[in-house]
């Protein structure tokens, strides 16, 4: 077959250009798409052109090289013609050398190529000559240079992590005219809706930018050139500031912050490219969805508000102020991961520019009035702070909540009530004779107050159908719409946490909004509650899994001072070092909310050798500092601490003298700057103070005589440590004796022997267990048990006969009683093995005393971190430890940093700080689960599911212990709910709890099962797998469950391992096309002929729908050809009715 030469007309046909001449030709320029370049510059086409000029040697090799390295050069030659292909294509000029550099315009020739200029001709000498012979003439070069630009349209790609480009002014951009064009002109920029050719963007799927085969719709913002200093603007500086801001925002990777597609210079143009928001802005959203305000949309809206505030908080963490938060700058992207999509905060660069220049924008923008609507009442000449943003987004949230409650028309009425001039400008404030969101009163001082119309509407929101709406409005009004910027700054501390706490009321409710009448909500009575709540009885709850990190200080100052007086203050008080301070530290005002140290980390390190306070600061801050920036510490009064930013973590704790008056220094708290020596009498006295306080004031531990209803609640064996001679006893006749239980890690059994009780040494241990023969962790547990005045100690490896299967089976099933009946539990949190111990030396805590105006302040490195020290500690990664902690009434956690006391009333630190949070309240419930489930009310089954999901993330040495290591918790829950439960499935919520899935598809593995049927864990239980699980998210009251009788957990069924059900055939050829189905393991290979599914339920039908469209199902497969009718579970999910075979279902047994 003969090769056909490439025609110039083919290249012209491939050019993309403005099709009708109506649109800006400088914006929509001709270019050949990258994909067409590949199609045109083929090997055959190159061979034809080279052959025409007589080239025969190395023809194939040269053609391949041209296609690989110089297709644009080749196509440019086709366009220009009139000179030798051989001379150019065998020249070392390729596409990269052609354009991978800066090309500058000249008078004679339009640019320069890579290489030195010829002095006379101004043509690159490497291109002008080859072996002393010219490669191109002047005219050829000029023609070549003009034509090559159509092949140089860039490709925007995520490999360019900063998404920044510097283009030549003649380089065309890959823009196409969209179906619907839009151009918006403002005083400082022009924004165009345009389309990027699909060949010219390559982004990771994580970017979630909507696109189509026609291309990706984008908004291109072009800054207008303006260097007029009187206008307060400078285009180049504006571009640099906005570009830097957008780079930082992109690095935050927050779904609610705008992310640029590209940032580029082209000649004098300065442009920013953003994904096009098809849903418009927030004002458009309110109008477009004014008649669609159902529960799902309102739930989405509340979560979006939280997301926007969280995104703004991330900006503030990076010291970026927005300064222009308003509905037009909040964009709606409906094509993201959910049907409604995301609301995204945009135009941050413009706002940053405003803060860095002036607020006098009348000269350069026609939209100033729309921005003023949401401005706070700060004086116009003050610098804009991050708290400025809190006011603005608070205004937006009030409008959002009014829209949620009363709709679009009432929102418009509210806005009209705030208008203060004929141009319909509004504010949340007003002067004496004008209407705004706030008002001004003039006297000796300038005082502002929120517009009365705002308070009127907040009060209206009190009667919203959904209590969460008023809760949010009240939070916004009291913490964000505060005219005094200093007070707004103080109230900002912990504001995001409060916002999350309120929004978390949707969490365990599976997104359901709270009822109109909260009194309808159910409650726990008589220790019994239904697992599945009625929809109308759902109430506000908070998810313990979503608030794990939100521990907050809630101290009792009087109690703290009493403890200090009893254990002594003198040892725990750091010395005063006034005589050893540098000049900067001597004049520092410690009463101020911001401490400006005036030095960076290197300078601080240099002065640390001669100044005690500088040394203290360096010790506390050096790991968290930017070496170049001067240090400023921000005081957080809520946590009595200093931070490197108002939103950062606490780095220094501020303590007051226990004898001082707290009202004089409310930003400090009494406590222990210096910790007691580990294992000292002072430390033991502190433990006893904790216990005494709990015994006298809390209900965490039953009073004497009520601790146990039967002797079997006492462990079979205990260690008697009340005398020097430790021995193993079986104290059944001592049922009222107090004992302590040890929670610890055994350690790697392959590297060292374990100190255990065996059948071979139990008689000897009943007589004496030498203290010195015990591993250090056991020795330390004995010391602490004796120090708190308790005679008996339970240690699993000594109180359970190891290697005795019968004893292990009996004792492991009684863990609920062992830990819940213990007087308290000692948790060796910091010990990796029984050899390490936990009463070990710890580095002294950096601390110092400084003299403030109101008295001494004691500064110490912040170490109160229960989440990292305990929740994420090594011990609490073990599966067995979860139930040890949950079932314990009180626990003393020994970490490498400090000791924590945990009981039903919260967490006490060795520093004497007191902490509370939702997860610690749940896991530390001294009467689990009564107190927690009273708090969580009707979301009890979701709480249980969250607990099981959390448990599935923990480690077990023996995976076969998956069902045993949580048996105590399961037994307790089953008794509380009065529901039979086996293998992690409750009878009263049987269908819902069968619908567990692998957290990551295929991420589970089967646990080898014993041969005895009675000891096997059935495949329909998540306990038969290793790996992380999650339960399907099915709103309560939304499903109709199908009957499976008798259920394996039913009291009518003796066989608790087998489900008897009707199984349906499948029509889908593969899992991907089946729907929302998740396979348990990677080794599950779908077989349409043999796999079946069991229908568990479907969405409730209304009067107009007579048949279910989707079913909740278990996916099953035959166990083996030898056992017909016997199946095992391989997955779960939701499938379409059309995926089910019309054939008659068969009866199966799932085990």
Tab-separated table of C-alpha atoms in Angstrom, residues 80-389:
chain	number	residue	atom	x	y	z
A	80	UNK	CA	5.659	26.560	5.492
A	81	UNK	CA	7.139	24.513	2.646
A	82	UNK	CA	9.838	25.804	0.344
A	83	UNK	CA	12.861	24.429	2.125
A	84	UNK	CA	14.536	21.138	2.759
A	85	UNK	CA	12.922	18.711	5.171
A	86	UNK	CA	16.181	16.807	5.338
A	87	UNK	CA	18.225	19.811	6.346
A	88	UNK	CA	15.911	20.673	9.227
A	89	UNK	CA	14.766	17.270	10.407
A	90	UNK	CA	18.301	15.912	10.625
A	91	UNK	CA	19.357	19.064	12.459
A	92	UNK	CA	19.471	18.627	16.273
A	93	UNK	CA	16.352	20.801	16.568
A	94	UNK	CA	13.378	19.123	18.263
A	95	UNK	CA	10.138	20.254	19.874
A	96	UNK	CA	11.732	20.754	23.264
A	97	UNK	CA	14.567	22.904	21.927
A	98	UNK	CA	12.071	24.762	19.814
A	99	UNK	CA	9.973	25.954	22.670
A	100	UNK	CA	11.286	24.945	26.050
A	101	UNK	CA	12.751	28.380	26.696
A	102	UNK	CA	11.806	32.041	26.726
A	103	UNK	CA	11.333	33.493	23.228
A	104	UNK	CA	11.690	37.259	22.960
A	105	UNK	CA	10.479	39.366	20.072
A	106	UNK	CA	13.062	41.185	17.899
A	107	UNK	CA	12.820	43.712	15.123
A	108	UNK	CA	14.084	41.526	12.310
A	109	UNK	CA	12.985	38.081	13.450
A	110	UNK	CA	10.074	37.449	15.833
A	111	UNK	CA	12.022	35.521	18.415
A	112	UNK	CA	15.104	33.589	19.238
A	113	UNK	CA	15.663	29.857	19.413
A	114	UNK	CA	17.812	27.974	21.814
A	115	UNK	CA	21.399	28.975	21.058
A	116	UNK	CA	23.571	32.032	20.510
A	117	UNK	CA	22.488	34.856	18.227
A	118	UNK	CA	24.406	35.463	14.981
A	119	UNK	CA	25.788	38.961	15.459
A	120	UNK	CA	24.840	40.223	11.973
A	121	UNK	CA	21.674	38.401	11.051
A	122	UNK	CA	20.162	38.060	14.571
A	123	UNK	CA	19.356	34.467	13.623
A	124	UNK	CA	20.431	31.704	16.047
A	125	UNK	CA	23.798	30.567	14.773
A	126	UNK	CA	23.093	26.886	15.485
A	127	UNK	CA	19.988	27.088	13.341
A	128	UNK	CA	21.512	29.368	10.707
A	129	UNK	CA	24.532	27.199	9.994
A	130	UNK	CA	25.361	23.551	9.905
A	131	UNK	CA	28.833	22.568	8.853
A	132	UNK	CA	29.213	26.047	7.448
A	133	UNK	CA	26.093	25.722	5.312
A	134	UNK	CA	22.785	27.542	5.986
A	135	UNK	CA	19.919	25.458	7.311
A	136	UNK	CA	17.299	28.169	6.815
A	137	UNK	CA	17.250	31.465	5.042
A	138	UNK	CA	15.976	34.607	6.720
A	139	UNK	CA	12.583	34.377	5.014
A	140	UNK	CA	12.275	30.665	5.754
A	141	UNK	CA	13.022	31.283	9.357
A	142	UNK	CA	10.477	34.126	9.601
A	143	UNK	CA	7.813	31.961	7.999
A	144	UNK	CA	8.711	29.010	10.206
A	145	UNK	CA	8.554	31.151	13.340
A	146	UNK	CA	5.103	32.561	12.540
A	147	UNK	CA	3.566	29.192	11.651
A	148	UNK	CA	4.904	27.113	14.529
A	149	UNK	CA	2.701	28.837	17.155
A	150	UNK	CA	-0.473	26.971	16.196
A	151	UNK	CA	1.127	23.790	17.529
A	152	UNK	CA	2.172	25.272	20.864
A	153	UNK	CA	-1.098	25.321	22.834
A	154	UNK	CA	-0.157	24.156	26.362
A	155	UNK	CA	-1.511	21.206	28.313
A	156	UNK	CA	-2.612	21.984	31.885
A	157	UNK	CA	-1.705	19.085	34.157
A	158	UNK	CA	-1.485	18.153	37.818
A	159	UNK	CA	2.196	17.190	37.437
A	160	UNK	CA	2.729	20.919	37.748
A	161	UNK	CA	1.922	20.870	41.470
A	162	UNK	CA	1.716	24.653	41.733
A	163	UNK	CA	-0.343	24.849	38.513
A	164	UNK	CA	1.649	27.951	37.508
A	165	UNK	CA	2.767	28.724	33.949
A	166	UNK	CA	4.669	31.461	32.092
A	167	UNK	CA	3.592	31.597	28.425
A	168	UNK	CA	4.942	33.600	25.481
A	169	UNK	CA	2.615	36.353	24.361
A	170	UNK	CA	2.120	34.691	20.948
A	171	UNK	CA	1.397	31.260	22.384
A	172	UNK	CA	-2.268	30.310	21.820
A	173	UNK	CA	-4.327	28.865	24.656
A	174	UNK	CA	-6.497	25.751	24.215
A	175	UNK	CA	-9.799	27.564	24.692
A	176	UNK	CA	-12.994	26.736	22.792
A	177	UNK	CA	-16.208	28.733	22.693
A	178	UNK	CA	-18.673	27.052	25.090
A	179	UNK	CA	-22.304	26.414	24.244
A	180	UNK	CA	-23.327	29.264	26.510
A	181	UNK	CA	-20.884	32.130	26.794
A	182	UNK	CA	-20.680	34.584	29.667
A	183	UNK	CA	-18.396	37.570	30.211
A	184	UNK	CA	-18.442	39.510	33.480
A	185	UNK	CA	-16.548	42.778	33.688
A	186	UNK	CA	-15.620	44.418	36.966
A	187	UNK	CA	-13.406	47.344	37.738
A	188	UNK	CA	-10.348	45.169	38.198
A	189	UNK	CA	-10.846	41.998	36.185
A	190	UNK	CA	-12.777	40.244	33.444
A	191	UNK	CA	-14.186	36.765	33.996
A	192	UNK	CA	-15.092	34.586	31.003
A	193	UNK	CA	-16.776	31.250	30.899
A	194	UNK	CA	-14.866	29.154	28.381
A	195	UNK	CA	-14.076	25.570	27.475
A	196	UNK	CA	-10.660	23.863	27.632
A	197	UNK	CA	-10.115	21.353	24.835
A	198	UNK	CA	-10.139	17.786	26.287
A	199	UNK	CA	-6.633	17.103	24.924
A	200	UNK	CA	-5.227	19.958	26.978
A	201	UNK	CA	-5.848	19.068	30.610
A	202	UNK	CA	-4.581	16.101	32.572
A	203	UNK	CA	-5.619	16.036	36.202
A	204	UNK	CA	-5.795	13.331	38.821
A	205	UNK	CA	-9.264	12.006	39.588
A	206	UNK	CA	-8.887	13.342	43.144
A	207	UNK	CA	-9.435	16.858	41.776
A	208	UNK	CA	-13.128	16.032	41.126
A	209	UNK	CA	-13.463	18.710	38.442
A	210	UNK	CA	-16.485	18.212	36.162
A	211	UNK	CA	-15.667	17.622	32.510
A	212	UNK	CA	-17.190	16.075	29.389
A	213	UNK	CA	-16.023	14.762	25.999
A	214	UNK	CA	-16.343	18.327	24.698
A	215	UNK	CA	-13.920	19.608	27.318
A	216	UNK	CA	-13.955	21.220	30.738
A	217	UNK	CA	-15.902	24.404	31.444
A	218	UNK	CA	-13.765	26.901	33.304
A	219	UNK	CA	-13.815	30.487	34.459
A	220	UNK	CA	-10.819	32.529	33.288
A	221	UNK	CA	-10.236	35.634	35.350
A	222	UNK	CA	-7.958	38.143	33.591
A	223	UNK	CA	-6.620	41.002	35.668
A	224	UNK	CA	-6.793	44.395	34.090
A	225	UNK	CA	-3.484	46.180	33.721
A	226	UNK	CA	-3.420	49.069	36.171
A	227	UNK	CA	-0.352	50.629	37.703
A	228	UNK	CA	-2.048	53.840	38.799
A	229	UNK	CA	-0.789	54.327	42.343
A	230	UNK	CA	-3.698	56.626	43.150
A	231	UNK	CA	-6.091	53.726	42.644
A	232	UNK	CA	-4.274	51.733	45.275
A	233	UNK	CA	-3.600	48.856	42.941
A	234	UNK	CA	-0.725	47.267	41.132
A	235	UNK	CA	-1.615	44.427	38.789
A	236	UNK	CA	1.691	42.608	39.111
A	237	UNK	CA	1.642	42.705	42.889
A	238	UNK	CA	-2.008	41.705	42.947
A	239	UNK	CA	-1.155	38.721	40.706
A	240	UNK	CA	1.726	37.616	42.925
A	241	UNK	CA	-0.377	37.837	46.091
A	242	UNK	CA	-3.333	35.984	44.630
A	243	UNK	CA	-1.097	33.334	43.074
A	244	UNK	CA	0.628	32.696	46.399
A	245	UNK	CA	-2.721	32.492	48.189
A	246	UNK	CA	-4.118	30.026	45.658
A	247	UNK	CA	-1.001	27.856	45.932
A	248	UNK	CA	-1.505	27.645	49.696
A	249	UNK	CA	-5.190	26.893	49.256
A	250	UNK	CA	-4.439	24.103	46.817
A	251	UNK	CA	-2.048	22.554	49.318
A	252	UNK	CA	-4.826	22.520	51.937
A	253	UNK	CA	-6.846	20.230	49.651
A	254	UNK	CA	-10.143	21.203	51.283
A	255	UNK	CA	-13.365	20.413	49.424
A	256	UNK	CA	-14.871	23.766	50.436
A	257	UNK	CA	-12.007	25.981	49.251
A	258	UNK	CA	-11.609	26.891	45.581
A	259	UNK	CA	-8.732	25.225	43.779
A	260	UNK	CA	-7.265	26.734	40.638
A	261	UNK	CA	-6.958	24.845	37.355
A	262	UNK	CA	-4.064	27.073	36.279
A	263	UNK	CA	-2.307	30.327	37.092
A	264	UNK	CA	-0.419	31.931	34.241
A	265	UNK	CA	1.289	34.931	32.703
A	266	UNK	CA	1.093	35.524	28.970
A	267	UNK	CA	2.825	38.667	27.849
A	268	UNK	CA	1.163	41.395	29.875
A	269	UNK	CA	-1.828	39.182	30.749
A	270	UNK	CA	-2.192	37.848	34.294
A	271	UNK	CA	-4.808	35.128	34.486
A	272	UNK	CA	-6.359	32.630	36.891
A	273	UNK	CA	-8.330	29.619	35.694
A	274	UNK	CA	-10.942	27.989	37.935
A	275	UNK	CA	-13.448	25.178	37.433
A	276	UNK	CA	-16.785	26.590	36.329
A	277	UNK	CA	-19.509	26.409	38.978
A	278	UNK	CA	-22.507	25.190	37.017
A	279	UNK	CA	-24.784	25.863	39.983
A	280	UNK	CA	-23.810	29.521	40.200
A	281	UNK	CA	-23.270	31.087	43.606
A	282	UNK	CA	-25.064	30.789	46.932
A	283	UNK	CA	-27.623	33.443	45.978
A	284	UNK	CA	-28.416	31.414	42.854
A	285	UNK	CA	-28.694	28.259	44.958
A	286	UNK	CA	-31.178	29.842	47.346
A	287	UNK	CA	-33.337	30.890	44.415
A	288	UNK	CA	-33.023	27.680	42.380
A	289	UNK	CA	-33.846	25.437	45.350
A	290	UNK	CA	-36.451	27.659	46.983
A	291	UNK	CA	-39.183	25.046	46.480
A	292	UNK	CA	-37.060	21.981	47.304
A	293	UNK	CA	-36.290	22.463	50.994
A	294	UNK	CA	-36.838	18.875	52.130
A	295	UNK	CA	-35.044	17.115	54.980
A	296	UNK	CA	-32.244	15.820	52.761
A	297	UNK	CA	-31.467	19.256	51.370
A	298	UNK	CA	-31.563	20.876	54.815
A	299	UNK	CA	-29.251	18.212	56.222
A	300	UNK	CA	-26.904	18.825	53.283
A	301	UNK	CA	-27.082	22.587	53.835
A	302	UNK	CA	-26.109	22.295	57.499
A	303	UNK	CA	-23.157	20.076	56.656
A	304	UNK	CA	-22.102	22.560	53.968
A	305	UNK	CA	-22.175	25.381	56.512
A	306	UNK	CA	-19.881	23.349	58.749
A	307	UNK	CA	-17.605	22.606	55.786
A	308	UNK	CA	-17.385	26.271	54.790
A	309	UNK	CA	-16.536	27.332	58.326
A	310	UNK	CA	-13.965	24.539	58.577
A	311	UNK	CA	-12.393	25.619	55.282
A	312	UNK	CA	-12.237	29.214	56.474
A	313	UNK	CA	-10.609	27.995	59.678
A	314	UNK	CA	-7.928	26.229	57.614
A	315	UNK	CA	-7.246	29.471	55.776
A	316	UNK	CA	-6.812	31.222	59.089
A	317	UNK	CA	-4.388	28.530	60.200
A	318	UNK	CA	-2.232	29.566	57.241
A	319	UNK	CA	-2.570	33.230	58.248
A	320	UNK	CA	-4.737	33.949	55.219
A	321	UNK	CA	-7.637	36.334	55.667
A	322	UNK	CA	-10.470	36.177	53.180
A	323	UNK	CA	-11.960	39.593	53.837
A	324	UNK	CA	-14.797	39.312	51.300
A	325	UNK	CA	-17.053	36.467	52.430
A	326	UNK	CA	-20.492	36.881	50.874
A	327	UNK	CA	-22.986	34.703	48.954
A	328	UNK	CA	-21.641	35.716	45.506
A	329	UNK	CA	-18.213	34.420	46.566
A	330	UNK	CA	-19.590	31.033	47.654
A	331	UNK	CA	-19.948	28.866	44.551
A	332	UNK	CA	-22.163	25.835	44.016
A	333	UNK	CA	-20.679	22.821	42.225
A	334	UNK	CA	-23.589	20.391	41.737
A	335	UNK	CA	-21.580	17.788	39.816
A	336	UNK	CA	-19.262	16.643	42.589
A	337	UNK	CA	-19.501	13.459	44.627
A	338	UNK	CA	-23.132	13.876	45.749
A	339	UNK	CA	-26.242	14.952	43.871
A	340	UNK	CA	-26.281	18.380	45.496
A	341	UNK	CA	-22.524	18.690	45.319
A	342	UNK	CA	-20.460	21.181	47.287
A	343	UNK	CA	-20.472	24.811	48.282
A	344	UNK	CA	-16.998	26.283	47.778
A	345	UNK	CA	-15.498	29.485	49.132
A	346	UNK	CA	-13.944	31.457	46.264
A	347	UNK	CA	-12.307	34.790	45.372
A	348	UNK	CA	-9.818	34.558	48.212
A	349	UNK	CA	-7.090	36.220	46.174
A	350	UNK	CA	-9.141	39.345	45.657
A	351	UNK	CA	-9.915	39.447	49.353
A	352	UNK	CA	-6.256	39.015	50.297
A	353	UNK	CA	-5.416	41.881	47.980
A	354	UNK	CA	-7.945	44.073	49.708
A	355	UNK	CA	-6.438	43.380	53.095
A	356	UNK	CA	-2.913	44.082	51.926
A	357	UNK	CA	-3.763	47.366	50.249
A	358	UNK	CA	-6.706	49.511	51.316
A	359	UNK	CA	-10.407	49.279	51.720
A	360	UNK	CA	-10.879	52.291	49.451
A	361	UNK	CA	-12.037	50.348	46.423
A	362	UNK	CA	-14.557	52.780	45.004
A	363	UNK	CA	-11.984	53.943	42.445
A	364	UNK	CA	-11.436	50.519	40.940
A	365	UNK	CA	-14.547	48.419	41.392
A	366	UNK	CA	-18.238	48.715	40.804
A	367	UNK	CA	-19.099	45.986	43.304
A	368	UNK	CA	-18.040	47.642	46.537
A	369	UNK	CA	-21.601	47.986	47.744
A	370	UNK	CA	-22.223	44.239	47.561
A	371	UNK	CA	-19.129	43.591	49.639
A	372	UNK	CA	-20.100	46.183	52.254
A	373	UNK	CA	-23.268	44.223	53.017
A	374	UNK	CA	-21.304	41.694	55.043
A	375	UNK	CA	-18.610	43.930	56.503
A	376	UNK	CA	-18.363	44.200	60.297
A	377	UNK	CA	-18.380	47.556	62.113
A	378	UNK	CA	-14.618	47.846	62.514
A	379	UNK	CA	-13.276	51.371	61.800
A	380	UNK	CA	-12.446	51.672	58.102
A	381	UNK	CA	-8.807	52.505	58.755
A	382	UNK	CA	-8.149	49.395	60.847
A	383	UNK	CA	-6.218	46.429	59.512
A	384	UNK	CA	-8.456	43.543	58.523
A	385	UNK	CA	-8.031	40.501	60.799
A	386	UNK	CA	-9.240	36.935	60.593
A	387	UNK	CA	-12.023	37.813	63.011
A	388	UNK	CA	-13.364	40.109	60.321
A	389	UNK	CA	-14.165	36.918	58.373
